[in-house]
Amino acid sequence: MGGFGKKALFFTILFIVSLEATMAIKQKEDDDNLNKFVLSPTKTIVRIFNKLGNGQDLTIHCKSKDDDLGVVTIGDNGVFYWKFRVNILGSTLFFCGLNWTDGYGVYDIYKAKRDMDRCPTRCNWEAHTDCLHGLRQGDYLWDFIYNWTRPS
């Protein structure tokens, strides 16, 4: 690569880094803005663990606006996971229907506006018989709870 090409590449990279830094600062200042501009360099992994016990299976069907992850059934102590990058507007949403013998529900499992700070790269959920628990990344506290709908 010639001298001009190297300089052009250097300034292009410098511009992208500057843009990313500017957007990160703006994001922190305007946390309630629905149309956040995000350039996510890393993928987020979402995991749902079956902690129902007693050999109970958990059936899961997760979707986003663009992707249907299909229906899977995981056994006791099993895990279902997927990886993705948050979209440019920071509006990524995955919702999942979960179903087991004594409960069911459809829940927002990953919602960028809520989860970009709560669990930026690892969002873990555990399905227990009492409810579905969400783990906050960093301090590993269960900070989010969805209650099951019980069959009649």
mmCIF file with all atom_site columns, C-alpha atoms in Angstrom, residues 24-139:
data_model
loop_
_atom_site.group_PDB
_atom_site.id
_atom_site.type_symbol
_atom_site.label_atom_id
_atom_site.label_alt_id
_atom_site.label_comp_id
_atom_site.label_asym_id
_atom_site.label_entity_id
_atom_site.label_seq_id
_atom_site.pdbx_PDB_ins_code
_atom_site.Cartn_x
_atom_site.Cartn_y
_atom_site.Cartn_z
_atom_site.occupancy
_atom_site.B_iso_or_equiv
_atom_site.pdbx_formal_charge
_atom_site.auth_seq_id
_atom_site.auth_comp_id
_atom_site.auth_asym_id
_atom_site.auth_atom_id
_atom_site.pdbx_PDB_model_num
ATOM 1   C CA . ALA A 1 24  ? -20.743 6.492   23.399 1.00 0.00 ? 24  ALA A CA 1
ATOM 2   C CA . ILE A 1 25  ? -20.622 9.837   25.230 1.00 0.00 ? 25  ILE A CA 1
ATOM 3   C CA . LYS A 1 26  ? -23.938 10.923  23.707 1.00 0.00 ? 26  LYS A CA 1
ATOM 4   C CA . GLN A 1 27  ? -25.517 7.584   24.678 1.00 0.00 ? 27  GLN A CA 1
ATOM 5   C CA . LYS A 1 28  ? -24.569 8.080   28.323 1.00 0.00 ? 28  LYS A CA 1
ATOM 6   C CA . GLU A 1 29  ? -25.905 11.643  28.284 1.00 0.00 ? 29  GLU A CA 1
ATOM 7   C CA . ASP A 1 30  ? -29.207 10.721  26.657 1.00 0.00 ? 30  ASP A CA 1
ATOM 8   C CA . ASP A 1 31  ? -30.017 7.313   28.151 1.00 0.00 ? 31  ASP A CA 1
ATOM 9   C CA . ASP A 1 32  ? -33.756 7.678   27.595 1.00 0.00 ? 32  ASP A CA 1
ATOM 10  C CA . ASN A 1 33  ? -33.486 8.268   23.863 1.00 0.00 ? 33  ASN A CA 1
ATOM 11  C CA . LEU A 1 34  ? -35.304 5.478   22.042 1.00 0.00 ? 34  LEU A CA 1
ATOM 12  C CA . ASN A 1 35  ? -33.239 5.855   18.878 1.00 0.00 ? 35  ASN A CA 1
ATOM 13  C CA . LYS A 1 36  ? -29.751 5.262   20.257 1.00 0.00 ? 36  LYS A CA 1
ATOM 14  C CA . PHE A 1 37  ? -27.010 4.881   17.672 1.00 0.00 ? 37  PHE A CA 1
ATOM 15  C CA . VAL A 1 38  ? -24.893 1.910   18.670 1.00 0.00 ? 38  VAL A CA 1
ATOM 16  C CA . LEU A 1 39  ? -21.942 0.288   16.951 1.00 0.00 ? 39  LEU A CA 1
ATOM 17  C CA . SER A 1 40  ? -21.603 -2.955  18.872 1.00 0.00 ? 40  SER A CA 1
ATOM 18  C CA . PRO A 1 41  ? -18.172 -4.516  18.337 1.00 0.00 ? 41  PRO A CA 1
ATOM 19  C CA . THR A 1 42  ? -19.012 -7.611  20.373 1.00 0.00 ? 42  THR A CA 1
ATOM 20  C CA . LYS A 1 43  ? -21.838 -10.075 20.288 1.00 0.00 ? 43  LYS A CA 1
ATOM 21  C CA . THR A 1 44  ? -24.269 -10.477 23.147 1.00 0.00 ? 44  THR A CA 1
ATOM 22  C CA . ILE A 1 45  ? -25.036 -14.005 24.298 1.00 0.00 ? 45  ILE A CA 1
ATOM 23  C CA . VAL A 1 46  ? -28.394 -14.833 25.857 1.00 0.00 ? 46  VAL A CA 1
ATOM 24  C CA . ARG A 1 47  ? -28.744 -18.073 27.801 1.00 0.00 ? 47  ARG A CA 1
ATOM 25  C CA . ILE A 1 48  ? -31.850 -19.624 29.309 1.00 0.00 ? 48  ILE A CA 1
ATOM 26  C CA . PHE A 1 49  ? -31.168 -22.334 31.889 1.00 0.00 ? 49  PHE A CA 1
ATOM 27  C CA . ASN A 1 50  ? -33.731 -24.958 32.892 1.00 0.00 ? 50  ASN A CA 1
ATOM 28  C CA . LYS A 1 51  ? -33.629 -25.080 36.704 1.00 0.00 ? 51  LYS A CA 1
ATOM 29  C CA . LEU A 1 52  ? -37.148 -26.498 37.136 1.00 0.00 ? 52  LEU A CA 1
ATOM 30  C CA . GLY A 1 53  ? -35.851 -29.698 38.743 1.00 0.00 ? 53  GLY A CA 1
ATOM 31  C CA . ASN A 1 54  ? -37.559 -33.093 39.016 1.00 0.00 ? 54  ASN A CA 1
ATOM 32  C CA . GLY A 1 55  ? -36.721 -33.961 35.408 1.00 0.00 ? 55  GLY A CA 1
ATOM 33  C CA . GLN A 1 56  ? -39.075 -31.289 34.030 1.00 0.00 ? 56  GLN A CA 1
ATOM 34  C CA . ASP A 1 57  ? -38.593 -30.222 30.410 1.00 0.00 ? 57  ASP A CA 1
ATOM 35  C CA . LEU A 1 58  ? -38.787 -26.568 29.349 1.00 0.00 ? 58  LEU A CA 1
ATOM 36  C CA . THR A 1 59  ? -40.026 -25.681 25.857 1.00 0.00 ? 59  THR A CA 1
ATOM 37  C CA . ILE A 1 60  ? -38.760 -22.384 24.443 1.00 0.00 ? 60  ILE A CA 1
ATOM 38  C CA . HIS A 1 61  ? -39.654 -20.432 21.299 1.00 0.00 ? 61  HIS A CA 1
ATOM 39  C CA . CYS A 1 62  ? -37.698 -17.194 20.783 1.00 0.00 ? 62  CYS A CA 1
ATOM 40  C CA . LYS A 1 63  ? -38.081 -14.578 18.058 1.00 0.00 ? 63  LYS A CA 1
ATOM 41  C CA . SER A 1 64  ? -37.048 -11.086 17.084 1.00 0.00 ? 64  SER A CA 1
ATOM 42  C CA . LYS A 1 65  ? -38.512 -8.886  14.374 1.00 0.00 ? 65  LYS A CA 1
ATOM 43  C CA . ASP A 1 66  ? -36.101 -10.484 11.894 1.00 0.00 ? 66  ASP A CA 1
ATOM 44  C CA . ASP A 1 67  ? -35.233 -13.909 13.306 1.00 0.00 ? 67  ASP A CA 1
ATOM 45  C CA . ASP A 1 68  ? -37.237 -16.917 14.473 1.00 0.00 ? 68  ASP A CA 1
ATOM 46  C CA . LEU A 1 69  ? -34.946 -19.178 16.505 1.00 0.00 ? 69  LEU A CA 1
ATOM 47  C CA . GLY A 1 70  ? -37.411 -22.065 16.369 1.00 0.00 ? 70  GLY A CA 1
ATOM 48  C CA . VAL A 1 71  ? -38.929 -24.235 19.059 1.00 0.00 ? 71  VAL A CA 1
ATOM 49  C CA . VAL A 1 72  ? -36.559 -26.141 21.328 1.00 0.00 ? 72  VAL A CA 1
ATOM 50  C CA . THR A 1 73  ? -37.129 -28.316 24.367 1.00 0.00 ? 73  THR A CA 1
ATOM 51  C CA . ILE A 1 74  ? -34.372 -28.522 26.945 1.00 0.00 ? 74  ILE A CA 1
ATOM 52  C CA . GLY A 1 75  ? -34.154 -31.069 29.714 1.00 0.00 ? 75  GLY A CA 1
ATOM 53  C CA . ASP A 1 76  ? -33.590 -30.464 33.405 1.00 0.00 ? 76  ASP A CA 1
ATOM 54  C CA . ASN A 1 77  ? -30.350 -28.459 33.930 1.00 0.00 ? 77  ASN A CA 1
ATOM 55  C CA . GLY A 1 78  ? -30.110 -27.896 30.166 1.00 0.00 ? 78  GLY A CA 1
ATOM 56  C CA . VAL A 1 79  ? -29.411 -24.582 28.475 1.00 0.00 ? 79  VAL A CA 1
ATOM 57  C CA . PHE A 1 80  ? -30.548 -22.848 25.283 1.00 0.00 ? 80  PHE A CA 1
ATOM 58  C CA . TYR A 1 81  ? -28.475 -19.942 23.965 1.00 0.00 ? 81  TYR A CA 1
ATOM 59  C CA . TRP A 1 82  ? -27.918 -17.675 20.992 1.00 0.00 ? 82  TRP A CA 1
ATOM 60  C CA . LYS A 1 83  ? -25.598 -14.806 20.021 1.00 0.00 ? 83  LYS A CA 1
ATOM 61  C CA . PHE A 1 84  ? -26.293 -11.555 18.178 1.00 0.00 ? 84  PHE A CA 1
ATOM 62  C CA . ARG A 1 85  ? -25.173 -7.963  17.773 1.00 0.00 ? 85  ARG A CA 1
ATOM 63  C CA . VAL A 1 86  ? -27.414 -5.129  18.911 1.00 0.00 ? 86  VAL A CA 1
ATOM 64  C CA . ASN A 1 87  ? -28.758 -3.294  15.864 1.00 0.00 ? 87  ASN A CA 1
ATOM 65  C CA . ILE A 1 88  ? -27.573 0.177   14.870 1.00 0.00 ? 88  ILE A CA 1
ATOM 66  C CA . LEU A 1 89  ? -30.564 1.928   16.464 1.00 0.00 ? 89  LEU A CA 1
ATOM 67  C CA . GLY A 1 90  ? -30.233 0.023   19.741 1.00 0.00 ? 90  GLY A CA 1
ATOM 68  C CA . SER A 1 91  ? -33.775 -1.305  19.404 1.00 0.00 ? 91  SER A CA 1
ATOM 69  C CA . THR A 1 92  ? -33.009 -5.038  19.343 1.00 0.00 ? 92  THR A CA 1
ATOM 70  C CA . LEU A 1 93  ? -35.730 -7.117  21.003 1.00 0.00 ? 93  LEU A CA 1
ATOM 71  C CA . PHE A 1 94  ? -35.949 -10.878 21.494 1.00 0.00 ? 94  PHE A CA 1
ATOM 72  C CA . PHE A 1 95  ? -39.070 -12.273 23.102 1.00 0.00 ? 95  PHE A CA 1
ATOM 73  C CA . CYS A 1 96  ? -39.591 -15.883 24.083 1.00 0.00 ? 96  CYS A CA 1
ATOM 74  C CA . GLY A 1 97  ? -42.503 -18.123 24.862 1.00 0.00 ? 97  GLY A CA 1
ATOM 75  C CA . LEU A 1 98  ? -41.604 -20.546 27.653 1.00 0.00 ? 98  LEU A CA 1
ATOM 76  C CA . ASN A 1 99  ? -43.757 -23.482 28.621 1.00 0.00 ? 99  ASN A CA 1
ATOM 77  C CA . TRP A 1 100 ? -43.531 -26.287 31.162 1.00 0.00 ? 100 TRP A CA 1
ATOM 78  C CA . THR A 1 101 ? -46.011 -28.528 32.994 1.00 0.00 ? 101 THR A CA 1
ATOM 79  C CA . ASP A 1 102 ? -47.068 -25.984 35.636 1.00 0.00 ? 102 ASP A CA 1
ATOM 80  C CA . GLY A 1 103 ? -46.509 -22.632 33.922 1.00 0.00 ? 103 GLY A CA 1
ATOM 81  C CA . TYR A 1 104 ? -46.074 -20.636 30.751 1.00 0.00 ? 104 TYR A CA 1
ATOM 82  C CA . GLY A 1 105 ? -45.569 -17.104 29.489 1.00 0.00 ? 105 GLY A CA 1
ATOM 83  C CA . VAL A 1 106 ? -44.190 -14.856 26.763 1.00 0.00 ? 106 VAL A CA 1
ATOM 84  C CA . TYR A 1 107 ? -41.459 -12.516 27.972 1.00 0.00 ? 107 TYR A CA 1
ATOM 85  C CA . ASP A 1 108 ? -39.030 -9.881  26.656 1.00 0.00 ? 108 ASP A CA 1
ATOM 86  C CA . ILE A 1 109 ? -35.805 -11.809 27.181 1.00 0.00 ? 109 ILE A CA 1
ATOM 87  C CA . TYR A 1 110 ? -33.518 -9.249  25.553 1.00 0.00 ? 110 TYR A CA 1
ATOM 88  C CA . LYS A 1 111 ? -34.594 -5.630  25.139 1.00 0.00 ? 111 LYS A CA 1
ATOM 89  C CA . ALA A 1 112 ? -31.694 -3.341  24.164 1.00 0.00 ? 112 ALA A CA 1
ATOM 90  C CA . LYS A 1 113 ? -33.064 -0.241  25.913 1.00 0.00 ? 113 LYS A CA 1
ATOM 91  C CA . ARG A 1 114 ? -33.288 -2.181  29.196 1.00 0.00 ? 114 ARG A CA 1
ATOM 92  C CA . ASP A 1 115 ? -30.374 -4.596  28.808 1.00 0.00 ? 115 ASP A CA 1
ATOM 93  C CA . MET A 1 116 ? -27.488 -2.690  27.180 1.00 0.00 ? 116 MET A CA 1
ATOM 94  C CA . ASP A 1 117 ? -26.358 -1.581  30.650 1.00 0.00 ? 117 ASP A CA 1
ATOM 95  C CA . ARG A 1 118 ? -27.890 -4.458  32.649 1.00 0.00 ? 118 ARG A CA 1
ATOM 96  C CA . CYS A 1 119 ? -26.220 -7.269  30.707 1.00 0.00 ? 119 CYS A CA 1
ATOM 97  C CA . PRO A 1 120 ? -24.163 -5.845  27.822 1.00 0.00 ? 120 PRO A CA 1
ATOM 98  C CA . THR A 1 121 ? -22.519 -9.102  26.685 1.00 0.00 ? 121 THR A CA 1
ATOM 99  C CA . ARG A 1 122 ? -24.032 -11.939 28.783 1.00 0.00 ? 122 ARG A CA 1
ATOM 100 C CA . CYS A 1 123 ? -27.735 -12.110 29.613 1.00 0.00 ? 123 CYS A CA 1
ATOM 101 C CA . ASN A 1 124 ? -28.558 -15.162 31.688 1.00 0.00 ? 124 ASN A CA 1
ATOM 102 C CA . TRP A 1 125 ? -32.024 -16.315 32.678 1.00 0.00 ? 125 TRP A CA 1
ATOM 103 C CA . GLU A 1 126 ? -32.994 -19.225 34.931 1.00 0.00 ? 126 GLU A CA 1
ATOM 104 C CA . ALA A 1 127 ? -36.379 -20.896 34.779 1.00 0.00 ? 127 ALA A CA 1
ATOM 105 C CA . HIS A 1 128 ? -37.376 -21.986 38.301 1.00 0.00 ? 128 HIS A CA 1
ATOM 106 C CA . THR A 1 129 ? -40.722 -23.350 39.445 1.00 0.00 ? 129 THR A CA 1
ATOM 107 C CA . ASP A 1 130 ? -41.581 -20.051 41.180 1.00 0.00 ? 130 ASP A CA 1
ATOM 108 C CA . CYS A 1 131 ? -40.635 -17.703 38.306 1.00 0.00 ? 131 CYS A CA 1
ATOM 109 C CA . LEU A 1 132 ? -38.128 -16.783 35.606 1.00 0.00 ? 132 LEU A CA 1
ATOM 110 C CA . HIS A 1 133 ? -35.069 -14.971 37.049 1.00 0.00 ? 133 HIS A CA 1
ATOM 111 C CA . GLY A 1 134 ? -32.820 -12.568 35.080 1.00 0.00 ? 134 GLY A CA 1
ATOM 112 C CA . LEU A 1 135 ? -29.157 -12.122 36.065 1.00 0.00 ? 135 LEU A CA 1
ATOM 113 C CA . ARG A 1 136 ? -27.523 -8.685  36.001 1.00 0.00 ? 136 ARG A CA 1
ATOM 114 C CA . GLN A 1 137 ? -24.028 -8.943  34.531 1.00 0.00 ? 137 GLN A CA 1
ATOM 115 C CA . GLY A 1 138 ? -21.169 -7.691  36.687 1.00 0.00 ? 138 GLY A CA 1
ATOM 116 C CA . ASP A 1 139 ? -22.507 -8.196  40.194 1.00 0.00 ? 139 ASP A CA 1
#
